[in-house]
mmCIF file of C-alpha atoms in Angstrom:
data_model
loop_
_atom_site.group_PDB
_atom_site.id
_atom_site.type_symbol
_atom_site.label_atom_id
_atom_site.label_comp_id
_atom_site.label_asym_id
_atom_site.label_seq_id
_atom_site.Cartn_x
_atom_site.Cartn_y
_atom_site.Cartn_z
ATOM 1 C CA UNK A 1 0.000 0.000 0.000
ATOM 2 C CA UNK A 2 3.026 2.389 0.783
ATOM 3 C CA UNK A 3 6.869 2.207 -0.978
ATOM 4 C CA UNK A 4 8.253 4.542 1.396
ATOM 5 C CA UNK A 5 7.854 4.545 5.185
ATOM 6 C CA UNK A 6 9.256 6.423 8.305
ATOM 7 C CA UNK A 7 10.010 4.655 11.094
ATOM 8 C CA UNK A 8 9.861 6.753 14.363
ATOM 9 C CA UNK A 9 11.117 5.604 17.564
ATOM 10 C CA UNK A 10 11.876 6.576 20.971
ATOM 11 C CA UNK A 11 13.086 3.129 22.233
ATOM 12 C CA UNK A 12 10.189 2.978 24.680
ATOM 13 C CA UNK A 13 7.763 2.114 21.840
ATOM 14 C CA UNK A 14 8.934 -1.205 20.892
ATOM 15 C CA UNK A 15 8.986 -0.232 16.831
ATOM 16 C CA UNK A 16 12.972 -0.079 17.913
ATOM 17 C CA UNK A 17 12.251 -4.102 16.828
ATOM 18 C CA UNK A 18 11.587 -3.729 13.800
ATOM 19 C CA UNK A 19 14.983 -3.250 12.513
ATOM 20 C CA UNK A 20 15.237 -7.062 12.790
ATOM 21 C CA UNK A 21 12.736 -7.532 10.387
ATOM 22 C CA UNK A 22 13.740 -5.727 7.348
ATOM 23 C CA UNK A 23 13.191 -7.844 4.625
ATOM 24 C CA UNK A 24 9.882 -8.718 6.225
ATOM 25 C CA UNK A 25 8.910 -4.868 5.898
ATOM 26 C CA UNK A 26 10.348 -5.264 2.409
ATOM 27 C CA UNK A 27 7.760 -7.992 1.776
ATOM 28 C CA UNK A 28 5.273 -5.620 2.378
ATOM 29 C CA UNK A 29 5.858 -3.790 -0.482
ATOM 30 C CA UNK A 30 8.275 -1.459 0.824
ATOM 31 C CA UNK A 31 10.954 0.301 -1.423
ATOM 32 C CA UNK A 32 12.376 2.610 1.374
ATOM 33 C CA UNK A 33 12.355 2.163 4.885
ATOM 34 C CA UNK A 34 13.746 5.447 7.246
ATOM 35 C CA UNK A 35 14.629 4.098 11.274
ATOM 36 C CA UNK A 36 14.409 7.660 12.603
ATOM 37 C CA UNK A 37 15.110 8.546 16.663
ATOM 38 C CA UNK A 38 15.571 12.315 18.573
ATOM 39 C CA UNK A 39 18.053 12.855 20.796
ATOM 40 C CA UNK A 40 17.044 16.000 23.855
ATOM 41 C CA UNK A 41 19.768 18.828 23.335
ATOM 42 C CA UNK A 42 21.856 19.313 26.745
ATOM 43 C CA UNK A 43 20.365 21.764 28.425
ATOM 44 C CA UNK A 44 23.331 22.446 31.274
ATOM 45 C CA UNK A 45 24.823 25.636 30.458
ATOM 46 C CA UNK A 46 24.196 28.639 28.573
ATOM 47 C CA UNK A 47 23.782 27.061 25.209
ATOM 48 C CA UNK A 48 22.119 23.748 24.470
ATOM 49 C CA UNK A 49 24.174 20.971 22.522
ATOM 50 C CA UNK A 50 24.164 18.047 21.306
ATOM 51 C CA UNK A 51 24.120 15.145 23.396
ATOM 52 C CA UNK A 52 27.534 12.850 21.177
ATOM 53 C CA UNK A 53 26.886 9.922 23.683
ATOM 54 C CA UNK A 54 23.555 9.426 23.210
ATOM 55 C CA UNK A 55 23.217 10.163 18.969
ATOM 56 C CA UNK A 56 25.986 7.538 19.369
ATOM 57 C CA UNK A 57 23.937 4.872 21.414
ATOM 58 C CA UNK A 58 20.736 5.367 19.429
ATOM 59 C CA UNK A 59 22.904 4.941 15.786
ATOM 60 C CA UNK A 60 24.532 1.964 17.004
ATOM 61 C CA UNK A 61 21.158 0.075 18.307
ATOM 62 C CA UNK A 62 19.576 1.327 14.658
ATOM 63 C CA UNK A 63 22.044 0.407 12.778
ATOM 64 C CA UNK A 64 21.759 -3.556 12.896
ATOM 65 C CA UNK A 65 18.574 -2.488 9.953
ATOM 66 C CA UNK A 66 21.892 -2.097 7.860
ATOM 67 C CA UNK A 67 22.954 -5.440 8.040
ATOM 68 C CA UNK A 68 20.771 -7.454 6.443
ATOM 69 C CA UNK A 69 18.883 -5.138 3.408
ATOM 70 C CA UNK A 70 17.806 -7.561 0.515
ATOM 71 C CA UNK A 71 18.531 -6.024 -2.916
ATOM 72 C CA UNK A 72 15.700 -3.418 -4.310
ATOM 73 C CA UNK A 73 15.298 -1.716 -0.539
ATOM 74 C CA UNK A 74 16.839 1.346 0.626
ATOM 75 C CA UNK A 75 17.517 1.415 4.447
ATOM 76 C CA UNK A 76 18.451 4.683 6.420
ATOM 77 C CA UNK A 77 19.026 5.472 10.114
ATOM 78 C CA UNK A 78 18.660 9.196 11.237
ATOM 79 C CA UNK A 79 19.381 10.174 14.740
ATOM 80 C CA UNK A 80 19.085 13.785 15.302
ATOM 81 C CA UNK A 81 19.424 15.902 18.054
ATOM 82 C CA UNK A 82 16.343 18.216 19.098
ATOM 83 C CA UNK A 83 14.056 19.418 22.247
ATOM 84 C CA UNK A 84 10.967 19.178 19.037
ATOM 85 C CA UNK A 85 10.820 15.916 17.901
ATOM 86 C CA UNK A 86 7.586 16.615 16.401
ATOM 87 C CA UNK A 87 9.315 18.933 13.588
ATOM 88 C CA UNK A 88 11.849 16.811 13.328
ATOM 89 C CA UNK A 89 9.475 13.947 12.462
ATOM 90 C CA UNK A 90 7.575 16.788 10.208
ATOM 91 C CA UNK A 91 11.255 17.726 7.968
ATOM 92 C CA UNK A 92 12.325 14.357 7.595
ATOM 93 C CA UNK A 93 9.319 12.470 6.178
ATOM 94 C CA UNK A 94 9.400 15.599 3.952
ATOM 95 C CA UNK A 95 13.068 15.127 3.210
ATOM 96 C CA UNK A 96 12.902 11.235 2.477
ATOM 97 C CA UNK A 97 9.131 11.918 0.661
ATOM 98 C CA UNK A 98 7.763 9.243 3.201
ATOM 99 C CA UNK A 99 4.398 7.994 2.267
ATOM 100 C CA UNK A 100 3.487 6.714 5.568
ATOM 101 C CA UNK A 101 4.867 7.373 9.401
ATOM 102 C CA UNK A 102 5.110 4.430 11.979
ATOM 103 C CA UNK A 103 4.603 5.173 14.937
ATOM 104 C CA UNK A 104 3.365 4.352 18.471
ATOM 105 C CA UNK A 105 1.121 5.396 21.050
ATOM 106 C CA UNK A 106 -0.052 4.330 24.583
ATOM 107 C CA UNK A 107 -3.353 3.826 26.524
ATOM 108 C CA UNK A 108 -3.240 5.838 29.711
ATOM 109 C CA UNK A 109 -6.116 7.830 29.021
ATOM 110 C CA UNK A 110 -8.944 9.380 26.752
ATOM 111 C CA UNK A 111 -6.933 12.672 26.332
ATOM 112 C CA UNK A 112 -5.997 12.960 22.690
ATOM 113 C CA UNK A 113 -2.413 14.262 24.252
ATOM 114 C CA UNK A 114 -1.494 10.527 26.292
ATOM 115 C CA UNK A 115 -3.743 8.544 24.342
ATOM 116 C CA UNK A 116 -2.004 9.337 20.703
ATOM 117 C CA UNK A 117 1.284 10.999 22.612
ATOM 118 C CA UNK A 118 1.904 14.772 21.981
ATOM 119 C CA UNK A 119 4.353 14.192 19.418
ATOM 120 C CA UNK A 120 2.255 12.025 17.185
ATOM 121 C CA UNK A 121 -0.661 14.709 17.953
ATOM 122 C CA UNK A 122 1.280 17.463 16.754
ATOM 123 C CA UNK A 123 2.589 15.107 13.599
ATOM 124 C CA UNK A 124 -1.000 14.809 12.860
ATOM 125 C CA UNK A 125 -1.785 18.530 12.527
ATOM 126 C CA UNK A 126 1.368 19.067 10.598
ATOM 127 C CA UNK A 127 1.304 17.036 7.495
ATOM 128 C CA UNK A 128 -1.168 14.893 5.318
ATOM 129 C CA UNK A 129 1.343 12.097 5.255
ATOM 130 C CA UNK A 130 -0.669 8.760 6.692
ATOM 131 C CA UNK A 131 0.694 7.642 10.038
ATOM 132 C CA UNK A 132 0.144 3.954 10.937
ATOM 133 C CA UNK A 133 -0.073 3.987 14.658
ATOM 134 C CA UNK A 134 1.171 0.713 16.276
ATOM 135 C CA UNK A 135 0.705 -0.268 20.095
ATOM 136 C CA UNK A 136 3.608 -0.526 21.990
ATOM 137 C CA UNK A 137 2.230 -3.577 24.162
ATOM 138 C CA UNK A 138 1.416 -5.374 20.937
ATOM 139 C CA UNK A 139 4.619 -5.321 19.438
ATOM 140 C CA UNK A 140 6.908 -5.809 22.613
ATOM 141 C CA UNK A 141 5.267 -8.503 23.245
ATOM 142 C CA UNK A 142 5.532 -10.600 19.785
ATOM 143 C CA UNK A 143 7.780 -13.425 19.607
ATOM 144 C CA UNK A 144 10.267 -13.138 16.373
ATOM 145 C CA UNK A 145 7.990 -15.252 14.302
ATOM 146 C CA UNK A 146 4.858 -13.410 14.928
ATOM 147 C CA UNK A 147 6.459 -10.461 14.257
ATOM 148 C CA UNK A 148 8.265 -11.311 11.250
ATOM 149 C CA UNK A 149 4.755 -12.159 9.587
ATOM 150 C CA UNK A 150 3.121 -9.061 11.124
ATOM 151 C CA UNK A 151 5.943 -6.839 9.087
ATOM 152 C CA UNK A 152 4.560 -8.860 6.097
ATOM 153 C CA UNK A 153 0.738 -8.408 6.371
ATOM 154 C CA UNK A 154 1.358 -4.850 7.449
ATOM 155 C CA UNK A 155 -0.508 -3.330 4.789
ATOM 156 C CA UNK A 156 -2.407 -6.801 3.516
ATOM 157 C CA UNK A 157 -6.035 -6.590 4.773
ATOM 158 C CA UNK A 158 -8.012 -3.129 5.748
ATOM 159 C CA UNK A 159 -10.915 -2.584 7.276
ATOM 160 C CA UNK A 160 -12.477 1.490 6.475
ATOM 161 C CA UNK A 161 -15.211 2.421 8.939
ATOM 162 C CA UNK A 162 -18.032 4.306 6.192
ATOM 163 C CA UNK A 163 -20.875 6.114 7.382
ATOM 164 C CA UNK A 164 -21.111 8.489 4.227
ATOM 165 C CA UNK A 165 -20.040 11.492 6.346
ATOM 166 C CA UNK A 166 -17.065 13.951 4.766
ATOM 167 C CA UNK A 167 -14.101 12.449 7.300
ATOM 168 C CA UNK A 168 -15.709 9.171 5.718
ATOM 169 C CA UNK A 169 -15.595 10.210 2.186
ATOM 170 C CA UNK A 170 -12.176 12.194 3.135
ATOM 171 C CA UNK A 171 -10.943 8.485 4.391
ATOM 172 C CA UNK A 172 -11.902 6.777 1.005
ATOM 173 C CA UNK A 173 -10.933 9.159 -1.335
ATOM 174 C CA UNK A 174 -6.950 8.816 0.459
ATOM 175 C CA UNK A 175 -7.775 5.012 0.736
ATOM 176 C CA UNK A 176 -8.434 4.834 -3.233
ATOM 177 C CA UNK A 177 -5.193 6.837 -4.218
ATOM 178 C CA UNK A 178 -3.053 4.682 -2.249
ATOM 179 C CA UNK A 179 -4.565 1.508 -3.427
ATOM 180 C CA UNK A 180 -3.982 3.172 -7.345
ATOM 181 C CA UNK A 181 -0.358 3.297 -6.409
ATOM 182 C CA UNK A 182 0.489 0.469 -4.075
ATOM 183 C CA UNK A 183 3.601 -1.591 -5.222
ATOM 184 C CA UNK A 184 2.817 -5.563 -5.634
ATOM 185 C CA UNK A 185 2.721 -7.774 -2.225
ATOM 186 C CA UNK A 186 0.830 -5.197 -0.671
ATOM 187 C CA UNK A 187 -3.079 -4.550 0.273
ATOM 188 C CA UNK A 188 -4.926 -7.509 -1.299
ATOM 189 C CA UNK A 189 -8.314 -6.409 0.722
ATOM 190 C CA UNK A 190 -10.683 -4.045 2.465
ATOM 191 C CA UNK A 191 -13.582 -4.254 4.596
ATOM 192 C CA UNK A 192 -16.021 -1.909 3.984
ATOM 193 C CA UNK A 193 -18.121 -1.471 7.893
ATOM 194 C CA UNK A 194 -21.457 1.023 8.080
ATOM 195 C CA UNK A 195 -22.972 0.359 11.601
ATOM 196 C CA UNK A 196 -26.290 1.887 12.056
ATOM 197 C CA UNK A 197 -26.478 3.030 15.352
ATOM 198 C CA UNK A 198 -29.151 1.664 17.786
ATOM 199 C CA UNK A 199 -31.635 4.251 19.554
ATOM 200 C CA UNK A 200 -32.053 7.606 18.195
ATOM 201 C CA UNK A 201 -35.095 8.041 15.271
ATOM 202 C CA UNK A 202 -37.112 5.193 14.198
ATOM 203 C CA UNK A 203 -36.887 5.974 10.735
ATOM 204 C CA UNK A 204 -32.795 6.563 11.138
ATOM 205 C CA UNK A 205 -32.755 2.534 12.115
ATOM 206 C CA UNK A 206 -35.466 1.111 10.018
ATOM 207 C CA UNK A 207 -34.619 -1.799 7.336
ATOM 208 C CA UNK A 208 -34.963 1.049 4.575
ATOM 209 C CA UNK A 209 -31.853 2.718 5.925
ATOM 210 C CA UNK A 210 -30.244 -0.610 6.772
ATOM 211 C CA UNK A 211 -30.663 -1.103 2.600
ATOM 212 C CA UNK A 212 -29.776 2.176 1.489
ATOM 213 C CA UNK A 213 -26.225 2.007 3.229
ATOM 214 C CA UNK A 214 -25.964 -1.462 1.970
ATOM 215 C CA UNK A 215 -26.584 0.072 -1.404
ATOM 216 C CA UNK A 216 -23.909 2.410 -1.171
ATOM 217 C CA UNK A 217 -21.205 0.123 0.268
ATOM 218 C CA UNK A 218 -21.941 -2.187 -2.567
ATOM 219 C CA UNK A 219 -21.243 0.817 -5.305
ATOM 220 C CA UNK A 220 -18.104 1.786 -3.457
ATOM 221 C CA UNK A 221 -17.289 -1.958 -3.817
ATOM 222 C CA UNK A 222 -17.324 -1.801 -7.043
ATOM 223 C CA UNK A 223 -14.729 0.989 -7.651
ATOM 224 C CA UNK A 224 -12.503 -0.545 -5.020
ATOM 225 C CA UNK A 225 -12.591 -3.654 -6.773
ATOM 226 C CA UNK A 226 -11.983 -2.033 -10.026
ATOM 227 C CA UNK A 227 -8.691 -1.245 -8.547
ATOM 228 C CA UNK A 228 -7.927 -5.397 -8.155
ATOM 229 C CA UNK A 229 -8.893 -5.518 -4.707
ATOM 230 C CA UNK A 230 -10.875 -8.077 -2.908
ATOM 231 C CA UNK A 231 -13.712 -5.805 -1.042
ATOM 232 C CA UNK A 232 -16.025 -7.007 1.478
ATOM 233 C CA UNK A 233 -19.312 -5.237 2.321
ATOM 234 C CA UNK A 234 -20.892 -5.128 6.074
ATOM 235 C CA UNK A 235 -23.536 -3.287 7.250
ATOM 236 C CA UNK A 236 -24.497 -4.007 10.963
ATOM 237 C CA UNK A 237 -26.523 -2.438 13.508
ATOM 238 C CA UNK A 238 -25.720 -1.645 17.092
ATOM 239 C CA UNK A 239 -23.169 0.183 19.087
ATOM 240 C CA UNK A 240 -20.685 1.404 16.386
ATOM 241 C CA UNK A 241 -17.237 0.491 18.726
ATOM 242 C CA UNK A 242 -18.127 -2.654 19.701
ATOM 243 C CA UNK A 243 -19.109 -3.757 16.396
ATOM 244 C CA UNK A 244 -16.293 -2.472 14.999
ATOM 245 C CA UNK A 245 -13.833 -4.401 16.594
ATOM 246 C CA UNK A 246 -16.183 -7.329 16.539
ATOM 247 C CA UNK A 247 -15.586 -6.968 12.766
ATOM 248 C CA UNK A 248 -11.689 -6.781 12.948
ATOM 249 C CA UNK A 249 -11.701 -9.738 15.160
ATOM 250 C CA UNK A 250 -14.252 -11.975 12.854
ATOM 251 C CA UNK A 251 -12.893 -11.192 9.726
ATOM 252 C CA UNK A 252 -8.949 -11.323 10.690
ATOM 253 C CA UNK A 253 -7.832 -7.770 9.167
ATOM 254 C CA UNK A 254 -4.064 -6.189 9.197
ATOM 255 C CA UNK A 255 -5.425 -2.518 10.570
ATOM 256 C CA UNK A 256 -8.495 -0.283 10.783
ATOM 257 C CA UNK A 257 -8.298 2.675 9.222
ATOM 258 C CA UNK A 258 -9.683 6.085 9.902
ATOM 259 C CA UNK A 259 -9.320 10.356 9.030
ATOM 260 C CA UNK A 260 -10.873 13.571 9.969
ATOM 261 C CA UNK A 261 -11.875 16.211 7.469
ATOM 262 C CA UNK A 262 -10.205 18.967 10.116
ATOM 263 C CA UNK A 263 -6.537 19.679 10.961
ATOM 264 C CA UNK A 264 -5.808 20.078 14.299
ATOM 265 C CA UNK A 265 -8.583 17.379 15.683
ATOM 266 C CA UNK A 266 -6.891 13.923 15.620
ATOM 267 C CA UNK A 267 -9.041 11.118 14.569
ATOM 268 C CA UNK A 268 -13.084 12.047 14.259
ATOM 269 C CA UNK A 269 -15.369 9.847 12.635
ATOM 270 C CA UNK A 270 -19.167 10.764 12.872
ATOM 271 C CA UNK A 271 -19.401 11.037 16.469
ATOM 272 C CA UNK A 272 -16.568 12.822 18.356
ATOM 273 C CA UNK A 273 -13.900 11.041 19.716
ATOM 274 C CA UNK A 274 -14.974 7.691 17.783
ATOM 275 C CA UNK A 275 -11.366 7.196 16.750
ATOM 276 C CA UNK A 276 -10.112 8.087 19.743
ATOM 277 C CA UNK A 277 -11.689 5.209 21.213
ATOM 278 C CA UNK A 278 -10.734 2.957 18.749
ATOM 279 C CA UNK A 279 -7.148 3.215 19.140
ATOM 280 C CA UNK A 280 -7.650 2.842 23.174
ATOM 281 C CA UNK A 281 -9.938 0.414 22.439
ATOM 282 C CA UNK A 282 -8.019 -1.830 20.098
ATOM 283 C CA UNK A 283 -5.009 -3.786 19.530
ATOM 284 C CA UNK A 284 -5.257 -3.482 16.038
ATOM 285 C CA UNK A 285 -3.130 -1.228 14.243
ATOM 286 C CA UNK A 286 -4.530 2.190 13.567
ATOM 287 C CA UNK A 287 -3.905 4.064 9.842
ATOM 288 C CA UNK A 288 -4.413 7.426 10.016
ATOM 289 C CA UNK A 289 -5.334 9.890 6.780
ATOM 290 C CA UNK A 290 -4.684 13.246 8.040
ATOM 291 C CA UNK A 291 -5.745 16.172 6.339
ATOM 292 C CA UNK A 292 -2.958 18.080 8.005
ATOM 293 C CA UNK A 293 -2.284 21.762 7.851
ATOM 294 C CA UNK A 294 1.456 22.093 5.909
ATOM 295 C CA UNK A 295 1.515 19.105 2.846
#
């Protein structure tokens, strides 16, 4: 689905793995790969400076993705030294014309700041670039072969939460022109999911509307498929959450993706916060289509 990714790390995330597993990420359809880590400046003194020691630590633990690159993949490490890691992130995916960030993300609370991590936050409001959020617990906790076939399947199977909303039409329009221009041994599928939501107007839960999403799922189907995918259609009443990751969980996708039609509000589906609560929520991967506010 993506040739060129960044990989951002700040050794606490577990992604720091991954450079074990770079022909597995090359699998994936991959054609550039970017291990990327921040440094704090050294703030004793009058003027800050680089911290030599610890640039040198973080290169050395990267650079084992160096060792073993199989022939069409270009691998990079990047350790730089700032007190903004966001911009950082921001100038190199610019700089290396990443098509997708990596990065991770923890669970400590609903705020968008701890739940996404200020730095991916402020990523998000920066640039349109898709970032593929990854829980730390998930992949610290692999073994080597899981993970190896995770790297793989990164990109294989997607589900797209549609209600016909603009973040939902925002989300397809992204998902279709990366799908046009995915390399080979990438997506193979997508789940199309439209979950009516239970209370509310009768008429907003009756069988008619049950058919009409149904009937516009099935006509996004068939551009998706014109595009060589395989595309499933499911239209489900009931909580929207819960039936959402019901979905991910029955039909065995690689990530669920989601966008918002605003910069500077992280993840919004039709409700507020819906995306918010699916990354807390779930262990599946999360892929991001930012509208952002710079490119």
């Amino acid at each position: 689905m993506f040739r060129r990714a960044l990989i951002c790390t700040d050794f606490s995330d577990g992604l720091y793995r991954l450079v074990d597993f770079v022909p597995s990420l090359g699998a994936s359809g991959l054609e550039q790969i970017v291990f990327f880590h921040t440094v704090p400046l050294l703030e004793s003194g009058s003027i800050p400076r680089e911290d030599k020691q610890k640039i040198e630590k973080a290169q050395s633990r990267l650079g084992k993705a160096l060792e073993n690159v199989p022939d069409g993949l270009e691998v990079k490490v990047e350790v730089l030294s700032s007190n903004k890691p966001q911009d950082s992130i921001f100038k190199a995916a610019q700089t290396h014309r990443s098509d997708v960030i990596i990065t991770g993300a923890n669970t400590r609370s609903l705020l968008n700041e701890t739940v996404f991590g200020s730095t991916t936050l402020s990523i998000s409001e920066q640039t349109s670039t898709p970032l593929m959020v990854l829980r730390p617990q998930l992949i610290s906790t692999y073994t080597c072969e899981e993970l190896d076939l995770r790297c793989r399947h990164l990109f294989r199977y997607i589900m797209l939460a549609y209600d016909d909303s603009d973040s939902a039409k925002y989300l397809l329009d992204r998902f279709k022109t990366a799908a046009q221009n995915r390399p080979a041994n990438s997506l193979q599928e997508c789940l199309l999911i439209w979950v009516i939501e239970e209370g509310g107007r009768r008429e907003l839960r009756s069988p008619e509307q049950l058919e009409r999403a149904r009937q516009k799922l099935e006509k996004i189907k068939q551009d998706l498929e014109a595009l060589d995918l395989k595309v499933r259609v499911e239209v489900r009443r009931g909580e929207p959450l819960l039936e959402l990751l019901d979905a991910a969980l029955e039909f065995d996708i690689s990530a669920i993706a989601v966008s918002s039609t605003r910069a500077n509000k992280l993840l919004e589906w039709s409700a507020p916060s819906f995306s918010n609560e699916v990354l807390r929520r779930s262990w599946h991967p999360t892929l991001f289509f930012s509208p952002g506010k710079k490119g």
